[in-house]
Coordinates of C-alpha atoms in Angstrom, one line a residue:
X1 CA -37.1 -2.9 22.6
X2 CA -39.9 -1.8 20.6
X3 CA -39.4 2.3 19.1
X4 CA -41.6 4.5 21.3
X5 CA -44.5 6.2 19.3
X6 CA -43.8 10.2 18.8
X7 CA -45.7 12.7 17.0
X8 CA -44.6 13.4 13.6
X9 CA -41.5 14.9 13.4
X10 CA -41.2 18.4 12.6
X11 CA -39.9 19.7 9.2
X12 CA -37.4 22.0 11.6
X13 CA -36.1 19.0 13.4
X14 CA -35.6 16.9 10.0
X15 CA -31.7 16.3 11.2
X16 CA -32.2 14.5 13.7
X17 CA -34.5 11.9 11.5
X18 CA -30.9 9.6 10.7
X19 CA -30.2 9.3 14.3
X20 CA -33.7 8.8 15.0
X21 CA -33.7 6.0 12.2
X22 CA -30.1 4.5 13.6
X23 CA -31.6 4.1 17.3
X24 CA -34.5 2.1 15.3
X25 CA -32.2 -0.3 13.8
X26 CA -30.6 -0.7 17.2
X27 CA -34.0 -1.5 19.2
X28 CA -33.4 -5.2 19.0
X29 CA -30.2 -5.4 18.4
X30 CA -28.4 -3.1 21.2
X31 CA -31.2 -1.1 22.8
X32 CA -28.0 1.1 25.0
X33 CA -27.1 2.1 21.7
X34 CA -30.7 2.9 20.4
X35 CA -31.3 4.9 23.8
X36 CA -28.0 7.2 23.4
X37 CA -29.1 7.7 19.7
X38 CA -32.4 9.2 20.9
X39 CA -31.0 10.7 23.7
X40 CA -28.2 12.8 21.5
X41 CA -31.6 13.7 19.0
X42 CA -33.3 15.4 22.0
X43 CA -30.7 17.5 23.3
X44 CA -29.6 18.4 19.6
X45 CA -33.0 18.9 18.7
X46 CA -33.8 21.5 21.9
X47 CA -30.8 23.4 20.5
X48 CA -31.9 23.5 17.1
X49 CA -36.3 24.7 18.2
X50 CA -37.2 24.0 21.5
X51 CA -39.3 26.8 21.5
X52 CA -42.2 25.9 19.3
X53 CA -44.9 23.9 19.8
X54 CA -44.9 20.9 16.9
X55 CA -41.0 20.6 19.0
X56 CA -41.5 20.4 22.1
X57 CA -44.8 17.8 21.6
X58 CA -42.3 15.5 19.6
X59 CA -39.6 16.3 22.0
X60 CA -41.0 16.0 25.3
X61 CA -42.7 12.5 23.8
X62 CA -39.3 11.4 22.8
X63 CA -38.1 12.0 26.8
X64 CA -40.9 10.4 28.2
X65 CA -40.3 7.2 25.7
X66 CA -36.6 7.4 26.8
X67 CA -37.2 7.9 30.4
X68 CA -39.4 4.3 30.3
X69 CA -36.6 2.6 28.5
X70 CA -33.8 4.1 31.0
X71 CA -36.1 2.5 34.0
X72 CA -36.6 -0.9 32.2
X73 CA -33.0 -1.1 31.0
X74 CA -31.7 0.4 34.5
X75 CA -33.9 -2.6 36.2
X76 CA -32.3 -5.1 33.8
X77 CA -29.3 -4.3 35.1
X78 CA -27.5 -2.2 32.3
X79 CA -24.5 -0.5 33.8
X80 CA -24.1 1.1 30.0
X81 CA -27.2 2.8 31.3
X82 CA -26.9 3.8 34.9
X83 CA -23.2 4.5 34.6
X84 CA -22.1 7.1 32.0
X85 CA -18.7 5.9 32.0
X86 CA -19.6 2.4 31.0
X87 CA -21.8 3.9 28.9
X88 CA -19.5 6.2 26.8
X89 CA -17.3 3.7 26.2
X90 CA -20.4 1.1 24.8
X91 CA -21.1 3.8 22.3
X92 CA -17.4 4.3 21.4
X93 CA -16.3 1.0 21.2
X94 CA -19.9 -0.1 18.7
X95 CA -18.8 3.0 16.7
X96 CA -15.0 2.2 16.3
X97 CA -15.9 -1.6 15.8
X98 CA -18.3 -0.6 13.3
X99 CA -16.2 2.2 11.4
X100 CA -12.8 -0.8 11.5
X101 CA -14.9 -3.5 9.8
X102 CA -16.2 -0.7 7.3
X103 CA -12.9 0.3 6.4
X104 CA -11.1 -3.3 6.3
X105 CA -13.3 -4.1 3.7
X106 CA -12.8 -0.6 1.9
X107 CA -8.7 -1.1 1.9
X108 CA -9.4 -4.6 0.5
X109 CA -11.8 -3.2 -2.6
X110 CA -14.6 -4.8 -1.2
X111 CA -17.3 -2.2 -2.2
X112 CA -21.0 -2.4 -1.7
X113 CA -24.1 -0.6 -0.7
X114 CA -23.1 -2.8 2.9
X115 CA -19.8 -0.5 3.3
X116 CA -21.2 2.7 2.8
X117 CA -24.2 2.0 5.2
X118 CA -21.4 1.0 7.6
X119 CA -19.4 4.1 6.9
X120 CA -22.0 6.1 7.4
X121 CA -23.8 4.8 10.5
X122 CA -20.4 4.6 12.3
X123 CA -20.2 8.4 11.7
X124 CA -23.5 9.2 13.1
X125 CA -22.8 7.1 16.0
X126 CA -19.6 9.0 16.1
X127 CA -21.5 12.0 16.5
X128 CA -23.8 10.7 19.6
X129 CA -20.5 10.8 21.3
X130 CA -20.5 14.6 21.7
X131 CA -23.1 14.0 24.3
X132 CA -20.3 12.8 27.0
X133 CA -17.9 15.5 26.3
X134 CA -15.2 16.2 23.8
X135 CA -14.4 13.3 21.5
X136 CA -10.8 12.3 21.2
X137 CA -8.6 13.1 18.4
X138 CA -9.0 9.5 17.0
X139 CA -13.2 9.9 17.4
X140 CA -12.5 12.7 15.5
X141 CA -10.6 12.0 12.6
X142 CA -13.0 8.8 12.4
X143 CA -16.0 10.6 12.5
X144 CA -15.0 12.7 9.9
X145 CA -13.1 10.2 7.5
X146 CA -16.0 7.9 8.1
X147 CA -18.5 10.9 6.4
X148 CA -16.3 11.5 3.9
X149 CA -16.1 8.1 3.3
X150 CA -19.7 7.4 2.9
X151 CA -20.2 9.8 0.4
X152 CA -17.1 9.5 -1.8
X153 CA -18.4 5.4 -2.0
X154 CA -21.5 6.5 -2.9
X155 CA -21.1 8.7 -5.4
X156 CA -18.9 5.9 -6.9
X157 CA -21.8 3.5 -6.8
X158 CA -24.2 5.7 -7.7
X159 CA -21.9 7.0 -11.4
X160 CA -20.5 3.0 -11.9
X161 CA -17.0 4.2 -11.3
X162 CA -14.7 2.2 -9.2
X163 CA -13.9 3.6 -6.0
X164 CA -10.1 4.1 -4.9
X165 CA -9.6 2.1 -1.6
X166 CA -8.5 3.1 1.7
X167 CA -7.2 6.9 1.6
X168 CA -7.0 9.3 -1.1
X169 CA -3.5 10.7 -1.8
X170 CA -3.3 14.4 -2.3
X171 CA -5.3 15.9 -5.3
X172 CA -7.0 12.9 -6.1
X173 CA -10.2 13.6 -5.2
X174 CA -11.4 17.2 -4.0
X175 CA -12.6 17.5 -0.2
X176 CA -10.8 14.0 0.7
X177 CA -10.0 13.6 4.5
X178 CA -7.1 12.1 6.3
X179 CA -7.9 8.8 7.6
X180 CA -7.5 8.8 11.6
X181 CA -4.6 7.3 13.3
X182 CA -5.5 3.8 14.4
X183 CA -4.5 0.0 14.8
X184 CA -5.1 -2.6 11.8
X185 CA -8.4 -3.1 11.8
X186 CA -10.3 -6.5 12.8
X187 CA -11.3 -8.6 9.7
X188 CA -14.5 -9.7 11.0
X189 CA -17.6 -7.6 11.7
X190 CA -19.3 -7.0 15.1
X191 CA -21.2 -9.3 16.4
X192 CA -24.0 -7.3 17.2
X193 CA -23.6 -5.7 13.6
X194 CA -26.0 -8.1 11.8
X195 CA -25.4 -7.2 8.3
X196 CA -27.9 -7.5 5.9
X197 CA -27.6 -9.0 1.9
X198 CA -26.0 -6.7 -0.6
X199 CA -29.5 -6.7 -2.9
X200 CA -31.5 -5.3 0.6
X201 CA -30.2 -1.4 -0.1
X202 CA -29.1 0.4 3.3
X203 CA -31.7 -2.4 5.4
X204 CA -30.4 -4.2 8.4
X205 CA -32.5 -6.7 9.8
X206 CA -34.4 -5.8 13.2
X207 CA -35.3 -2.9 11.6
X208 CA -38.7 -1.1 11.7
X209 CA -38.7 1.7 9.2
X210 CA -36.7 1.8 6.1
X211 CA -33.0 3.5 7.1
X212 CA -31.2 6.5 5.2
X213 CA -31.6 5.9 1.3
X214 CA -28.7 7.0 -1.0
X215 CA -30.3 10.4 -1.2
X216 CA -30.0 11.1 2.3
X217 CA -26.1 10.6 2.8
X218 CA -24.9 14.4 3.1
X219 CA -21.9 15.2 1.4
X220 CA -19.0 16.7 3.6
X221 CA -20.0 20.0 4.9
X222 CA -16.3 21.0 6.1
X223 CA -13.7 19.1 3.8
X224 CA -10.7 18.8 5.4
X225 CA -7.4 19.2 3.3
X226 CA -4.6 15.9 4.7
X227 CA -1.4 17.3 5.7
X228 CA 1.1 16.4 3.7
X229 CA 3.5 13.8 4.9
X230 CA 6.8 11.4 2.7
X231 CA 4.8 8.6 1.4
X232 CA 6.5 5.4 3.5
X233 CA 8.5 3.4 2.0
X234 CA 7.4 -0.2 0.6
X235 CA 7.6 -3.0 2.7
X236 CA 8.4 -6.2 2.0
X237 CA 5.7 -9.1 3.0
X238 CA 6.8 -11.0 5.6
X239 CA 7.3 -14.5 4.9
X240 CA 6.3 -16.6 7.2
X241 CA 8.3 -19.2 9.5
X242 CA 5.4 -21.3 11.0
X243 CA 1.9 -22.2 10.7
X244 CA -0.4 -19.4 12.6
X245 CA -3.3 -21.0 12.4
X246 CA -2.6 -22.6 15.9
X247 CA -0.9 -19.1 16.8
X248 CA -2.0 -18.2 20.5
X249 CA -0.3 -15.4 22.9
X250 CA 2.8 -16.5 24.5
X251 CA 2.8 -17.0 28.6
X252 CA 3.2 -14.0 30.4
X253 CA 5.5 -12.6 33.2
X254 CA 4.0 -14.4 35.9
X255 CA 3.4 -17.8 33.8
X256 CA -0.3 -17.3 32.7
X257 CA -1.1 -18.5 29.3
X258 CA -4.3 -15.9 28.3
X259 CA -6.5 -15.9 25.4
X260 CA -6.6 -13.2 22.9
X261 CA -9.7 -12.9 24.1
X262 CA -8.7 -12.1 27.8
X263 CA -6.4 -10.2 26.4
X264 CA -9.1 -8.0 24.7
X265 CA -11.3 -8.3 28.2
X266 CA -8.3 -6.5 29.9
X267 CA -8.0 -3.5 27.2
X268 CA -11.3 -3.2 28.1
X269 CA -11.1 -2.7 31.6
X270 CA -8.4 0.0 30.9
X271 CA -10.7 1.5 28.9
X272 CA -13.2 2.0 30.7
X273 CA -10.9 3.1 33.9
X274 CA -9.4 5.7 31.4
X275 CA -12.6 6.9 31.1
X276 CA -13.4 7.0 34.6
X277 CA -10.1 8.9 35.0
X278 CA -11.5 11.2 32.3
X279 CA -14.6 12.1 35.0
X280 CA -12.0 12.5 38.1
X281 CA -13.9 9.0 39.3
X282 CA -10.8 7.1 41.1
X283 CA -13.7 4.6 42.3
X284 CA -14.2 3.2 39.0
X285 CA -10.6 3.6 37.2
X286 CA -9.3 1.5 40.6
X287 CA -11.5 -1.0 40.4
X288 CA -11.5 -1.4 36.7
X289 CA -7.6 -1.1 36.8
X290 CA -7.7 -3.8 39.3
X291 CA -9.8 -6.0 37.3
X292 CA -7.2 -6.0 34.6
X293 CA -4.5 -6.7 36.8
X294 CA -6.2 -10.0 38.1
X295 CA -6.7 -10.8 34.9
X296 CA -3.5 -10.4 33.3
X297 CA -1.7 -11.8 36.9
X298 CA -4.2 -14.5 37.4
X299 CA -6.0 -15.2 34.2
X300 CA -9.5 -15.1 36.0
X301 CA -12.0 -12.6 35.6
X302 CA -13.9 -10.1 38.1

């Protein structure tokens, strides 16, 4: 999907120019994700001057670009496009994948110029999520941690100091956030993620115009003091009793022996019929729930 061609953008619209530059990186790689980008720049940038004319010439080209790419993508088949369900929780699961793989790296003092791009596109993408409704508490906390995040690794970069992994205890570092509530994060990064070599600053391939240089991260505009909680406990490493690497899910219930994988299929189908739920659209959260029932029952999918 090539990036549609707009007027200049006006100074008065110059926040919408990272998500703008996200959906560009996207184009080739996820064009749903690419079209939700532009699509959350529009109606945040009708709020911010919609009255003007330099606005509404960049904005009313922007809609016409995305109404071509809804059609095209719509014709292709994309449910992430034609349904809104399916395509909130697209966006929500590329932002969540992206943030996890940003942070497992973080927590295991893996810090480049890679991570912070990560960080901080996963927080934008965080943000597109406002245009389905409210966020959930974890999209929330992520977004903001994943900001915070962004800049703090940065700034580190940037002075030659050496970033504390994972989260900051208490008075540590000033305007530190509390991480968000979530599983152990995968080790690998998305597939779709494509990340480009350390030396390449902020640049993923597939993209057509440079993406956010260090100058452009923001730093936290609302720091957020972490509630104070007992530090846990150490815990002692588990030693373990048996080789994993041939480690696969034991048969369920009803004798079906399923793949992480189609374990990961049906988490997804719940998903996405929470989120149907969320809409009051018993259509979709049936047949979704019903999906992962024949999976998990049957081991077939569909």
């Amino acid at each position: 999907m090539a990036a549609p061609s707009l007027p200049p953008l006006p100074a008065v619209l110059k926040q919408l120019q990272h998500y703008l530059k996200t959906a560009i990186e996207y184009d080739k790689r996820d064009p749903v994700v690419a079209y939700y980008c532009r699509l959350y720049a529009v109606q945040r940038g009708i709020k911010i001057d919609g009255k003007s004319t330099d606005s509404k010439a960049f904005l009313f080209g922007l809609m016409d670009a995305l109404e071509k790419t809804k059609k095209e993508l719509s014709d292709k088949g994309e449910e992430s496009i034609s349904n809104e369900i399916v395509g909130t929780a697209h966006m929500e699961e590329t932002a969540l994948n992206l943030f996890k793989w940003a942070d497992t790296q973080d927590r295991a003092s893996n810090f480049n110029k890679n991570v912070v791009k990560s960080f901080y596109t996963a927080g934008l993408l965080f943000d597109t999520l406002s245009q389905f409704g409210d966020p959930s508490e974890e999209v929330e906390a992520s977004r903001k941690y994943a900001k915070w995040k962004a800049a703090y690794l940065h700034k580190c970069l940037k002075n030659g100091e050496t970033p504390i992994p994972g989260p900051i205890e208490d008075g540590e570092e000033e305007g530190a956030v509390a991480p968000p509530p979530m599983a152990q994060p995968p080790v690998q990064p998305p597939s779709n993620m494509n990340l480009a070599p350390e030396t390449n600053l902020y640049s993923l391939p597939g993209a057509h115009a440079p993406p956010s240089t260090p100058q452009d991260l923001p730093p936290p505009t609302q720091p957020v003091q972490p509630q104070s909680s007992p530090k846990p406990a150490p815990r002692a490493t588990p030693q373990p009793t048996a080789s994993t690497a041939d480690w696969s899910p034991p048969p369920n219930p009803y004798g079906v022996q399923l793949s992480a994988i189609q374990y990961q299929k049906g988490m997804k189908y719940c998903k996405y019929a929470i989120s149907a739920m969320q809409y009051e659209d018993s259509a979709n959260a049936i047949d979704n729930l019903n999906k992962a029932l024949k999976l998990l029952t049957t081991g077939q999918d569909g």
